[in-house]
Short mmCIF file of C-alpha atoms and ligand atoms in Angstrom, two decimals:
data_model
loop_
_atom_site.label_atom_id
_atom_site.label_comp_id
_atom_site.label_asym_id
_atom_site.label_seq_id
_atom_site.Cartn_x
_atom_site.Cartn_y
_atom_site.Cartn_z
CA UNK A 1 64.94 171.61 102.99
CA UNK A 2 62.40 171.84 105.80
CA UNK A 3 59.03 170.06 105.59
CA UNK A 4 57.30 173.27 105.28
CA UNK A 5 59.45 174.38 102.40
CA UNK A 6 59.17 171.10 100.73
CA UNK A 7 55.36 170.88 100.70
CA UNK A 8 55.28 174.53 99.25
CA UNK A 9 58.09 173.99 96.67
CA UNK A 10 56.79 170.63 95.30
CA UNK A 11 54.53 170.87 92.44
CA UNK A 12 53.59 168.74 89.52
CA UNK A 13 56.27 169.03 86.92
CA UNK A 14 54.82 169.41 83.50
CA UNK A 15 57.96 169.12 81.53
CA UNK A 16 61.46 167.39 82.14
CA UNK A 17 64.82 168.25 80.58
CA UNK A 18 65.87 165.11 78.80
CA UNK A 19 69.24 163.48 79.29
CA UNK A 20 69.46 163.90 83.14
CA UNK A 21 70.07 160.83 85.36
CA UNK A 22 69.25 161.32 89.08
CA UNK A 23 71.89 160.25 91.49
CA UNK A 24 71.56 156.73 92.56
CA UNK A 25 71.85 157.46 96.30
CA UNK A 26 68.69 159.63 96.06
CA UNK A 27 66.89 156.93 94.05
CA UNK A 28 67.86 154.46 96.75
CA UNK A 29 66.25 156.74 99.42
CA UNK A 30 63.04 156.93 97.52
CA UNK A 31 63.07 153.13 97.08
CA UNK A 32 63.51 152.97 100.91
CA UNK A 33 60.41 155.18 101.29
CA UNK A 34 58.40 152.93 99.11
CA UNK A 35 59.70 149.72 100.82
CA UNK A 36 58.91 151.09 104.35
CA UNK A 37 55.51 152.61 103.39
CA UNK A 38 52.84 151.49 105.91
CA UNK A 39 49.93 149.32 104.86
CA UNK A 40 46.88 148.02 106.51
CA UNK A 41 47.67 144.87 108.45
CA UNK A 42 51.21 145.12 106.82
CA UNK A 43 49.65 143.60 103.67
CA UNK A 44 52.05 145.33 101.34
CA UNK A 45 49.80 144.40 98.38
CA UNK A 46 52.06 146.14 95.86
CA UNK A 47 54.85 146.01 93.51
CA UNK A 48 56.89 148.82 91.93
CA UNK A 49 58.40 148.73 88.40
CA UNK A 50 61.30 151.22 88.03
CA UNK A 51 62.24 152.38 84.49
CA UNK A 52 65.69 153.86 84.60
CA UNK A 53 66.75 153.41 80.98
CA UNK A 54 65.43 154.69 77.66
CA UNK A 55 64.22 151.23 76.91
CA UNK A 56 62.29 151.13 80.24
CA UNK A 57 60.79 154.50 79.66
CA UNK A 58 59.78 153.60 76.14
CA UNK A 59 58.03 150.43 77.53
CA UNK A 60 56.09 152.75 79.90
CA UNK A 61 55.26 155.24 77.24
CA UNK A 62 53.28 152.55 75.29
CA UNK A 63 50.63 153.56 77.81
CA UNK A 64 50.74 157.22 77.15
CA UNK A 65 49.27 157.31 73.61
CA UNK A 66 45.80 158.36 72.37
CA UNK A 67 44.02 160.39 74.97
CA UNK A 68 46.88 160.23 77.33
CA UNK A 69 49.52 161.59 74.84
CA UNK A 70 49.89 164.72 76.82
CA UNK A 71 51.74 162.66 79.43
CA UNK A 72 54.08 161.08 76.95
CA UNK A 73 57.03 163.55 77.14
CA UNK A 74 56.74 163.44 81.04
CA UNK A 75 57.50 159.76 80.74
CA UNK A 76 60.12 159.81 78.00
CA UNK A 77 62.13 162.78 79.17
CA UNK A 78 62.16 161.90 82.88
CA UNK A 79 65.18 160.23 84.61
CA UNK A 80 63.18 157.56 86.29
CA UNK A 81 59.57 156.41 85.99
CA UNK A 82 57.98 154.30 88.69
CA UNK A 83 54.73 152.30 87.95
CA UNK A 84 52.95 151.62 91.26
CA UNK A 85 51.01 148.40 90.91
CA UNK A 86 48.65 146.34 93.04
CA UNK A 87 48.45 142.60 93.17
CA UNK A 88 45.57 141.00 91.36
CA UNK A 89 44.74 139.08 94.55
CA UNK A 90 45.91 138.66 98.15
CA UNK A 91 46.30 135.00 97.98
CA UNK A 92 47.49 132.46 100.53
CA UNK A 93 51.04 132.50 99.01
CA UNK A 94 51.29 136.31 99.53
CA UNK A 95 49.90 136.01 103.11
CA UNK A 96 52.44 133.26 103.99
CA UNK A 97 55.23 135.19 102.40
CA UNK A 98 54.52 138.21 104.51
CA UNK A 99 54.18 136.20 107.76
CA UNK A 100 57.51 134.38 106.98
CA UNK A 101 59.13 137.87 106.48
CA UNK A 102 57.76 139.11 109.79
CA UNK A 103 59.15 136.06 111.53
CA UNK A 104 62.60 136.38 109.85
CA UNK A 105 62.48 140.13 110.82
CA UNK A 106 62.12 139.30 114.48
CA UNK A 107 58.56 140.56 114.90
CA UNK A 108 57.11 137.54 116.86
CA UNK A 109 58.46 137.76 120.37
CA UNK A 110 55.51 136.85 122.45
CA UNK A 111 54.08 133.47 122.59
CA UNK A 112 51.29 133.09 119.88
CA UNK A 113 52.17 136.49 118.19
CA UNK A 114 52.73 134.84 114.91
CA UNK A 115 49.43 132.98 114.87
CA UNK A 116 47.51 136.08 116.20
CA UNK A 117 49.00 138.21 113.43
CA UNK A 118 48.11 135.70 110.73
CA UNK A 119 44.61 135.37 112.01
CA UNK A 120 44.16 139.12 112.30
CA UNK A 121 45.45 139.72 108.73
CA UNK A 122 43.38 137.06 107.26
CA UNK A 123 40.29 138.37 108.87
CA UNK A 124 40.86 141.77 107.37
CA UNK A 125 41.51 140.17 103.92
CA UNK A 126 38.38 138.11 104.08
CA UNK A 127 36.38 141.20 105.18
CA UNK A 128 37.42 143.06 102.10
CA UNK A 129 37.03 140.08 99.88
CA UNK A 130 33.76 138.71 100.87
CA UNK A 131 31.75 141.31 103.08
CA UNK A 132 32.93 144.67 101.62
CA UNK A 133 33.94 143.10 98.33
CA UNK A 134 36.38 145.93 97.68
CA UNK A 135 39.63 144.05 97.76
CA UNK A 136 41.14 145.84 94.74
CA UNK A 137 40.17 149.20 96.04
CA UNK A 138 41.57 148.38 99.50
CA UNK A 139 44.80 147.45 97.82
CA UNK A 140 44.81 150.79 95.80
CA UNK A 141 44.36 152.75 99.11
CA UNK A 142 47.67 151.10 100.33
CA UNK A 143 49.45 151.99 97.03
CA UNK A 144 48.21 155.61 97.36
CA UNK A 145 49.78 155.91 100.70
CA UNK A 146 53.07 154.82 99.11
CA UNK A 147 52.43 157.55 96.35
CA UNK A 148 51.98 160.20 99.00
CA UNK A 149 55.29 159.11 100.68
CA UNK A 150 57.13 159.06 97.49
CA UNK A 151 55.97 162.51 96.33
CA UNK A 152 56.83 164.00 99.72
CA UNK A 153 60.02 162.15 99.76
CA UNK A 154 60.97 163.36 96.31
CA UNK A 155 60.20 166.98 97.41
CA UNK A 156 62.37 166.76 100.55
CA UNK A 157 65.29 165.63 98.37
CA UNK A 158 64.62 168.42 95.74
CA UNK A 159 63.72 165.92 93.06
CA UNK A 160 61.13 167.03 90.41
CA UNK A 161 58.20 164.63 90.14
CA UNK A 162 54.89 164.15 88.26
CA UNK A 163 52.18 161.80 89.58
CA UNK A 164 50.07 160.48 86.64
CA UNK A 165 46.81 158.57 86.52
CA UNK A 166 46.56 159.64 82.81
CA UNK A 167 47.87 156.48 81.11
CA UNK A 168 46.17 153.49 79.69
CA UNK A 169 46.40 150.81 82.50
CA UNK A 170 45.65 147.99 80.15
CA UNK A 171 48.33 149.04 77.67
CA UNK A 172 50.96 149.38 80.47
CA UNK A 173 49.87 146.01 81.90
CA UNK A 174 50.52 144.40 78.59
CA UNK A 175 53.73 146.26 77.82
CA UNK A 176 55.41 145.35 81.15
CA UNK A 177 53.83 141.82 81.28
CA UNK A 178 52.17 142.70 84.63
CA UNK A 179 49.16 140.51 84.45
CA UNK A 180 51.20 137.24 84.07
CA UNK A 181 52.93 138.28 87.28
CA UNK A 182 49.60 138.71 88.94
CA UNK A 183 49.94 142.59 88.96
CA UNK A 184 48.02 145.48 87.56
CA UNK A 185 49.19 149.15 87.30
CA UNK A 186 47.62 151.92 89.38
CA UNK A 187 49.53 155.20 88.98
CA UNK A 188 52.86 156.35 87.44
CA UNK A 189 55.43 158.77 88.88
CA UNK A 190 58.06 160.42 86.89
CA UNK A 191 61.17 161.77 88.52
CA UNK A 192 63.80 164.01 86.97
CA UNK A 193 64.78 167.57 86.40
CA UNK A 194 62.33 169.98 85.15
CA UNK A 195 62.86 171.99 82.11
CA UNK A 196 62.08 175.66 81.31
CA UNK A 197 58.82 174.43 79.67
CA UNK A 198 57.47 173.43 83.04
CA UNK A 199 54.76 176.07 83.15
CA UNK A 200 53.55 174.85 86.51
CA UNK A 201 56.72 176.01 88.27
CA UNK A 202 55.81 179.59 87.71
CA UNK A 203 52.15 179.30 88.74
CA UNK A 204 51.15 180.00 92.29
CA UNK A 205 49.80 176.94 94.22
CA UNK A 206 45.99 176.79 94.65
CA UNK A 207 44.43 175.08 97.63
CA UNK A 208 41.12 175.69 99.47
CA UNK A 209 41.37 177.81 102.51
CA UNK A 210 42.13 176.32 105.93
CA UNK A 211 38.73 177.34 107.23
CA UNK A 212 37.07 175.25 104.55
CA UNK A 213 39.11 172.14 105.08
CA UNK A 214 39.86 171.86 108.77
CA UNK A 215 37.47 171.69 111.72
CA UNK A 216 38.91 171.98 115.14
CA UNK A 217 36.90 170.53 118.07
C1 LIG B 1 46.92 160.68 91.77
C2 LIG B 1 47.17 161.75 90.84
C3 LIG B 1 47.13 161.56 89.46
C4 LIG B 1 47.53 162.76 88.70
N1 LIG B 1 47.51 162.62 87.30
C5 LIG B 1 48.19 163.59 86.54
C6 LIG B 1 48.44 163.25 85.12
O1 LIG B 1 48.11 162.29 84.68
N2 LIG B 1 49.02 164.25 84.46
C7 LIG B 1 49.31 165.48 85.02
O2 LIG B 1 49.95 166.26 84.37
N3 LIG B 1 49.15 165.68 86.30
C8 LIG B 1 48.56 164.86 87.17
N4 LIG B 1 48.38 164.92 88.49
C9 LIG B 1 48.79 166.30 89.07
C10 LIG B 1 47.64 167.04 89.66
O3 LIG B 1 46.78 167.71 88.62
C11 LIG B 1 48.18 168.03 90.67
O4 LIG B 1 48.74 167.32 91.89
C12 LIG B 1 47.21 169.04 91.33
O5 LIG B 1 46.62 169.84 90.28
C13 LIG B 1 47.87 169.94 92.38
O6 LIG B 1 49.00 170.59 91.93
P1 LIG B 1 50.40 170.34 92.40
O7 LIG B 1 50.68 168.96 92.49
O8 LIG B 1 51.25 171.18 91.37
O9 LIG B 1 50.56 170.91 93.78
C14 LIG B 1 47.87 163.96 89.27
C15 LIG B 1 47.99 164.01 90.61
C16 LIG B 1 47.67 162.91 91.49
C17 LIG B 1 47.83 163.13 93.01
#
């Protein structure tokens, strides 16, 4: 699948065929995409909960009731459902954890590189915490980058996917025990095999024309 083919072929799947389990090697590739997703100052302010069993999907589906019930079958009938979460804070423990990982991975070659990286990262975190006061939104932006990678990656692998903001975040946080872990959910992605009822597959893509969305200077 070429990149051009993948971006046109991918669409939001509206119905999955139950009973299909995606090959584990493809899931591993998508986990690799998520793990290697870029983030501002390498802050990696995320966690990904992967439901690969009926029990896991049912736990996720506790958040697709009421106004969000239209998304329930997309959760229950998928092969895998991934909840992309942000941390409730970028605390000192997390900052030290990232720095230690960078050290372990051999990122600090030059003298003073480690201290410089730590200082720079902390200055960005402080700016978002105290001046812009948008730390959760800043973390969400990083998670949405990971979402983009995941959707494109799935398309390249020929995997059907549905991104979903249509779920009750509080219900999901409670169902998965996220808040006790210092996390909160942002967006869900179902992955699987689309069914004949996926009406979106037959519809043409609709995007604003290039002359409206690009300016070349
Ligand atoms: C962040 C995000 C959240 C979305 N939430 C839902 C959702 O809850 N349920 C749904 O059926 N589609 C959802 N969509 C799908 C969009 O409606 C869809 O991407 C858009 O209409 C473009 O169509 P396409 O993805 O088929 O190209 C979401 C898409 C994104 C990117």
